[in-house]
Amino acid sequence: MTAAGDLRAEFRRGLVRPTAGLVPGVAQANLIAVPRDWAWDMLLYAQRNPKPCPVLDVSDPGSPATVLAPGADLRTDLPLYRIWRDGELAGEVPDATVAWRDDLVAFLIGCSFSFEASLIDAGIDVRHISAGSNVPMYRTGRQCRPAGRLRGELVVSMRPVPADRVADAVTISGRFPAVHGAPVHVGDPAGLGIGDLGAPDFGDPVELRDGELPVFWACGVTPQAAVMASKVPYAITHAPGHMFVTDVPDTEYEA
Amino acid sequence: MTAAGDLRAEFRRGLVRPTAGLVPGVAQANLIAVPRDWAWDMLLYAQRNPKPCPVLDVSDPGSPATVLAPGADLRTDLPLYRIWRDGELAGEVPDATVAWRDDLVAFLIGCSFSFEASLIDAGIDVRHISAGSNVPMYRTGRQCRPAGRLRGELVVSMRPVPADRVADAVTISGRFPAVHGAPVHVGDPAGLGIGDLGAPDFGDPVELRDGELPVFWACGVTPQAAVMASKVPYAITHAPGHMFVTDVPDTEYEA
């Protein structure tokens, strides 16, 4: 069993925790499963918004299997799920087996956790990992390009980076376009429509130290914002920060 | 009017010719339009085979418009089209207006012509451009990953490259992942299931000189091979080598 497989087994047995920093070196993924009737809109939304929604795999309808981790079960192997009805959060559960439906098509979307090991290797502190908390995520005022019935705003994750390492953080993450790539915004939260960095919409706040800039990356929670804004009748997603840990090495997504 | 717009207008008026080397600096694209009922399969096929099928844009059903060239008409602005019925080539026409249907969803797929200007700038001769012919393309023995009802083999384009410039050709084209990126194969045509380089399945043969290796890139004719292999009931595509010339600078697709 791989380290990632061991961790998925722990999640299957009920462990609930954010996944940043776990099993460094393998890619993590966002989950969004929607009814087949909405799958075209979602795949097109992802194609039209590749920065927040880089698609790593799409399941066959009803199937909880993925090529990203043969043998894994998408209904049980994430630490925490969100269930959505008519665009409203209907519940958070550690096991989505009962909520799963035969007509669901599951999308696995790249996650910026996948390049954090490379940032750390370069000596850039990833604050939410060193603090042992969940990454802070924010809804922005920037609208994604709509697709069919889907519309919604861009969601971003934030990492504080010292001014003299911002260029390195851009260069390093830019090498990983399939897991959000380079930042979408550096500094100036107001320019993204973010009012208070201390009050993220998802995840936990982190300390911003003197000489550090808030650096914003496109985030795979963006499809959840589309579920809300577009009132998708039914969806199952990961809970923000509680990702699917794949068997795919990070390097697979390095350009 | 841009140079690309002028050229599209010439195609609209009836000019028929391959597009390699025309309007250096703007991206060119493959066209595949399928009935709405097949669009999910096609988009998923593209997602599962991103190297031959990098999607640059998808139209709304019936719409001949694309964000890649505002004001252009996909029914008229390519130099030559192929019409497909039940997986068989039903005709080649310079204008697809009559063949267009309200339920067609058009996919624009990245084209390796988009990085040829960069190869030439680096002093690498692009043989089909200097010869004034169409690029040679070959069906291979390599199967793509199926999606729904779609399956088919990988199609490749070939450019001869001197042995001491192969690494440069790899590096340069690798900077353009959205237009097929780095080669899939260098040398050894038999290893790809190609019997005779002098008899390409599409386009024209080119001279392979002493000291040159045949270098193979994934090709956007791959969806046409899927149309054939999967007997798609109806499709409109570009004729191989006769691409849609966009308004998007090549550099937009440079990583």
GROMACS .gro file of C-alpha atoms in nm, chain A residues 36 39-40 43-44 47-48 55-61 67 105 107 145 148 174 177 255, chain B residues 36 39-40 43-44 47-48 55-61 67 105 107 145 148 174 177 255:
model
   44
   36ARG     CA    1  -2.533   1.372  -1.567
   39ALA     CA    2  -2.210   1.733  -1.653
   40TRP     CA    3  -2.176   1.903  -1.992
   43LEU     CA    4  -1.701   2.026  -1.814
   44LEU     CA    5  -1.751   2.329  -2.038
   47GLN     CA    6  -1.274   2.429  -2.008
   48ARG     CA    7  -1.365   2.796  -2.012
   55VAL     CA    8  -0.967   1.891  -1.488
   56LEU     CA    9  -0.748   1.597  -1.390
   57ASP     CA   10  -1.009   1.324  -1.442
   58VAL     CA   11  -1.379   1.271  -1.507
   59SER     CA   12  -1.557   0.956  -1.396
   60ASP     CA   13  -1.813   0.760  -1.592
   61PRO     CA   14  -2.168   0.829  -1.469
   67VAL     CA   15  -0.756   0.673  -1.288
  105VAL     CA   16  -2.049   1.238  -1.287
  107PHE     CA   17  -1.485   1.571  -1.170
  145ARG     CA   18  -1.680   3.287  -1.789
  148GLY     CA   19  -2.465   2.682  -2.015
  174GLY     CA   20   0.392   2.853  -1.259
  177PRO     CA   21  -0.033   2.475  -1.468
  255ALA     CA   22   0.547   2.152  -1.712
  291ARG     CA   23  -2.503   1.811  -2.936
  294ALA     CA   24  -2.062   1.682  -2.759
  295TRP     CA   25  -2.015   1.536  -2.410
  298LEU     CA   26  -1.527   1.708  -2.473
  299LEU     CA   27  -1.448   1.414  -2.247
  302GLN     CA   28  -1.001   1.596  -2.166
  303ARG     CA   29  -0.873   1.238  -2.159
  310VAL     CA   30  -0.938   2.246  -2.640
  311LEU     CA   31  -0.902   2.619  -2.708
  312ASP     CA   32  -1.275   2.699  -2.732
  313VAL     CA   33  -1.616   2.534  -2.752
  314SER     CA   34  -1.910   2.706  -2.919
  315ASP     CA   35  -2.266   2.714  -2.796
  316PRO     CA   36  -2.487   2.469  -2.990
  322VAL     CA   37  -1.397   3.391  -2.869
  360VAL     CA   38  -2.126   2.207  -3.113
  362PHE     CA   39  -1.464   2.248  -3.083
  400ARG     CA   40  -0.809   0.674  -2.410
  403GLY     CA   41  -1.823   0.728  -2.398
  429GLY     CA   42   0.734   2.212  -2.504
  432PRO     CA   43   0.141   2.278  -2.419
  510ALA     CA   44   0.375   2.851  -2.076
   0.00000   0.00000   0.00000
